[in-house]
XYZ file of C-alpha atoms in Angstrom:
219
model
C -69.369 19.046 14.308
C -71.946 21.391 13.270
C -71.002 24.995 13.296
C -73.671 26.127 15.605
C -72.148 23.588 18.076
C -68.510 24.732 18.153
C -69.455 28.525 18.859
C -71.760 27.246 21.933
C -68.935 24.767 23.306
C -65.364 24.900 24.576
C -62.417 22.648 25.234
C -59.974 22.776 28.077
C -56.368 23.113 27.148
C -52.950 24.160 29.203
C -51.617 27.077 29.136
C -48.596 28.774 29.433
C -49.017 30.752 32.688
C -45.701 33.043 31.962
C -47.239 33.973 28.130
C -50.574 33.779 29.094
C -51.090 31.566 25.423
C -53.061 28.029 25.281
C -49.956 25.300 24.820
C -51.286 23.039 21.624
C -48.619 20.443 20.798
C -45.804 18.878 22.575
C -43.441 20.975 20.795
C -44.538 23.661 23.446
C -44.927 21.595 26.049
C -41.636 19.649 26.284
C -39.170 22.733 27.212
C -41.708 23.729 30.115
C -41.432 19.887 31.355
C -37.767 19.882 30.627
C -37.054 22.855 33.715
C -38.985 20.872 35.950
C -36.389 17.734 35.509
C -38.318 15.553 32.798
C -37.406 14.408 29.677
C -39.812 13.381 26.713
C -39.908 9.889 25.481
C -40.549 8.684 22.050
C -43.949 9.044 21.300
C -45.912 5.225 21.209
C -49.328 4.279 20.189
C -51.928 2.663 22.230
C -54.061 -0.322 21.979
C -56.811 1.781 20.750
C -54.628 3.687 18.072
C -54.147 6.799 19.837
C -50.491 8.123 19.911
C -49.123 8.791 23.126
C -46.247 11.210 24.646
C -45.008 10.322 28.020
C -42.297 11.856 30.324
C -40.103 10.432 32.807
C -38.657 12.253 35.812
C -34.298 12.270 35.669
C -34.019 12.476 39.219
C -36.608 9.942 40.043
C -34.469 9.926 43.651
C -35.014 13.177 43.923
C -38.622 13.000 43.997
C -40.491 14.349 47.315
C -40.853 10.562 48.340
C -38.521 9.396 51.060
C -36.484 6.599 49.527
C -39.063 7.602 46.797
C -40.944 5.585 48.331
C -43.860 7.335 50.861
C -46.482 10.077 49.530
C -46.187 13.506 51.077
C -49.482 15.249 51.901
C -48.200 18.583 50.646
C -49.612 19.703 47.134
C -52.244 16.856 46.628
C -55.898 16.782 48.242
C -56.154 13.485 50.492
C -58.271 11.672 48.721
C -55.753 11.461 45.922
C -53.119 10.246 48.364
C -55.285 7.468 49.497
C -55.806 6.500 46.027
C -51.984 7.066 45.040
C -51.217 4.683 48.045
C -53.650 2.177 47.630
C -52.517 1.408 43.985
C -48.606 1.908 45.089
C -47.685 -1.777 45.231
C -49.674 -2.830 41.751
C -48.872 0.218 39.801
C -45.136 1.247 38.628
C -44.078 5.412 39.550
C -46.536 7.666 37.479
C -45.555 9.394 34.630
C -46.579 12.321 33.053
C -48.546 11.569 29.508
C -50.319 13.318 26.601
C -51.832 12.454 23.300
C -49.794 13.206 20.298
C -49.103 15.373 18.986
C -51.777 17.894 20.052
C -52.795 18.598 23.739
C -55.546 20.231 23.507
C -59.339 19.697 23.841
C -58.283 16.600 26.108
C -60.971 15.232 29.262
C -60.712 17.102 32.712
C -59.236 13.380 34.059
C -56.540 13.708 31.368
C -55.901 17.332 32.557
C -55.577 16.013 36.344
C -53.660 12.946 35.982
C -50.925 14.852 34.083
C -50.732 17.461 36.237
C -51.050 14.933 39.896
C -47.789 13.026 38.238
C -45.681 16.199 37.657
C -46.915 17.252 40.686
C -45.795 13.902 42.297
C -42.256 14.089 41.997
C -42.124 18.182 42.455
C -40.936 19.447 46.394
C -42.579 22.906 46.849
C -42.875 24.195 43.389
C -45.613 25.769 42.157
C -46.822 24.493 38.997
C -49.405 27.247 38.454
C -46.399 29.243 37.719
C -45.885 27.248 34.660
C -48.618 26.431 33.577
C -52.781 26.031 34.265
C -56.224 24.576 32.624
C -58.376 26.864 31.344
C -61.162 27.090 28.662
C -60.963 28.394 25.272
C -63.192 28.366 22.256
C -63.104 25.573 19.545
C -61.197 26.269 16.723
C -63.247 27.042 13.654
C -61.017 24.985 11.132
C -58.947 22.285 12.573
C -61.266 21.134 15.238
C -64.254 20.931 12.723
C -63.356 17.379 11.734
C -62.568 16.078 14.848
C -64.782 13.638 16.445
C -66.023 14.904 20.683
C -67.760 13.865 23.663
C -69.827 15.895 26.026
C -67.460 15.870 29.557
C -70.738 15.605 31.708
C -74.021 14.814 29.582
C -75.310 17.193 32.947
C -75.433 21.154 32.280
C -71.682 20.879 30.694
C -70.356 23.490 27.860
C -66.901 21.403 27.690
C -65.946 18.811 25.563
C -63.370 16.384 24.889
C -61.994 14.335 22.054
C -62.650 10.691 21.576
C -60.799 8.153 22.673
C -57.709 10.446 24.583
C -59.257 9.547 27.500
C -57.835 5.864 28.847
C -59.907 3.440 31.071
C -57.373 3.361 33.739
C -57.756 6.950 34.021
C -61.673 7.498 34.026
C -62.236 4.353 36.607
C -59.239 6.126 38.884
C -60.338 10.135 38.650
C -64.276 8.897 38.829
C -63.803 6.769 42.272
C -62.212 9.878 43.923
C -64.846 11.828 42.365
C -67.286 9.387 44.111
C -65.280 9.598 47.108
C -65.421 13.253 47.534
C -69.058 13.563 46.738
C -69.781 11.294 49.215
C -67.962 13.596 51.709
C -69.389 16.815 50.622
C -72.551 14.961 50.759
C -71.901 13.664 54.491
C -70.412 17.245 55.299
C -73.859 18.735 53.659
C -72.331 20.191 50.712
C -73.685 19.744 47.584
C -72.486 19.810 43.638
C -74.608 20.211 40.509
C -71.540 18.598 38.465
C -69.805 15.521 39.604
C -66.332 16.340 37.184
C -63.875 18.365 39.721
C -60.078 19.867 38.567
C -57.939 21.672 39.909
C -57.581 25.324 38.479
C -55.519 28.195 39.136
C -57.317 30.570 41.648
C -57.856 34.190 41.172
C -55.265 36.270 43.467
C -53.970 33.128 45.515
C -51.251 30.338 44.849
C -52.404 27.341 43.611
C -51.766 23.695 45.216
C -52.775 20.856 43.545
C -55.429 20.224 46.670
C -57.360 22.969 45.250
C -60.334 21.103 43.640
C -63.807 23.083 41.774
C -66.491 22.511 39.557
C -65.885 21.782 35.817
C -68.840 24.357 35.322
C -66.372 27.718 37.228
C -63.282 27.126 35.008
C -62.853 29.806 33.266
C -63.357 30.310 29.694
């Protein structure tokens, strides 16, 4: 990537909301996951080569489900618990994943996923208070190499690297997309950017029903 290009873009990244520092590798990650209940499996590859970390909830009965087996409301915007119930009976309990070893520069559906499966075993915490996306710059020496895609071809300073982002992923995170445009649409509310996250707000607690523009995360 031309040097000209990685002062003009950014990546997204999570960060550590109680250090206020962008959380690179795993290695950061895992304790943060490990006070919330989960516990890091052995990283694995995927078909397409990429190296995957995933977590698994220890108390999966102690998840918000009843039985662990119905969707509360509470925390996630309905159209993702139409979508989470729809695919209940074909799809096995969701579990948190990142590339590996580094976790930054990853796609805004990456982001969401991760944080909607924490989220979905969680009763009442807030996970802003350990951790949020937000922008950052592109780092002048080890993301120089590194291949990227635009996130939105449209108006979009973020990018993401190639291949982190899975199929299942894209074609679940861009039909609620489609959803919810279709319902701002009906409800006369327009976007200029079709990708949506969730983000910490300014001054206000954060649930993970809180959905804005790619283009007003802050970087």
């Amino acid at each position: 990537m031309e040097e000209c290009t990685i002062d003009r873009v950014r990546k997204l990244a999570l960060w550590d909301t109680r250090t206020f520092k962008p959380m690179i590798t795993h290695e950061e990650l895992e304790p943060i996951m490990a006070t919330l209940g989960f516990v890091g499996r052995p990283p694995k590859p995927a078909e397409n080569g990429v190296v995957w970390k995933q977590y698994v909830y220890s108390a999966a009965c102690g998840c918000r489900h009843s039985s662990c087996g119905g969707l509360s409301s509470g925390g996630l915007s309905a159209v993702v618990v139409h979508e989470v119930e729809k695919a209940k009976q074909q799809q096995p309990m969701p579990s948190p994943r990142f590339p590996y070893p580094r976790i930054d520069g990853l796609h805004v559906y990456t982001y969401r996923a991760f944080i909607d499966a924490v989220n979905f075993y969680l009763d009442g915490r807030e996970i802003s208070d350990m951790f949020h996306i937000r922008g950052m710059p592109l780092h002048q020496v080890y993301d120089r190499r590194k291949k990227f895609k635009w996130m939105n071809e449209d108006e979009s300073i973020f990018v993401y690297r190639e291949r982190t982002l899975d199929l299942a992923t894209l074609n679940f995170y861009g039909n609620i997309v489609e959803v919810e445009n279709k319902n701002n649409n009906a409800n006369g509310k327009k976007h200029n950017n079709n990708n949506f996250f969730i983000i910490r707000n300014k001054g206000s607690n954060l649930y993970i029903g809180n959905i804005v523009p790619l283009k007003d995360i802050i970087v």
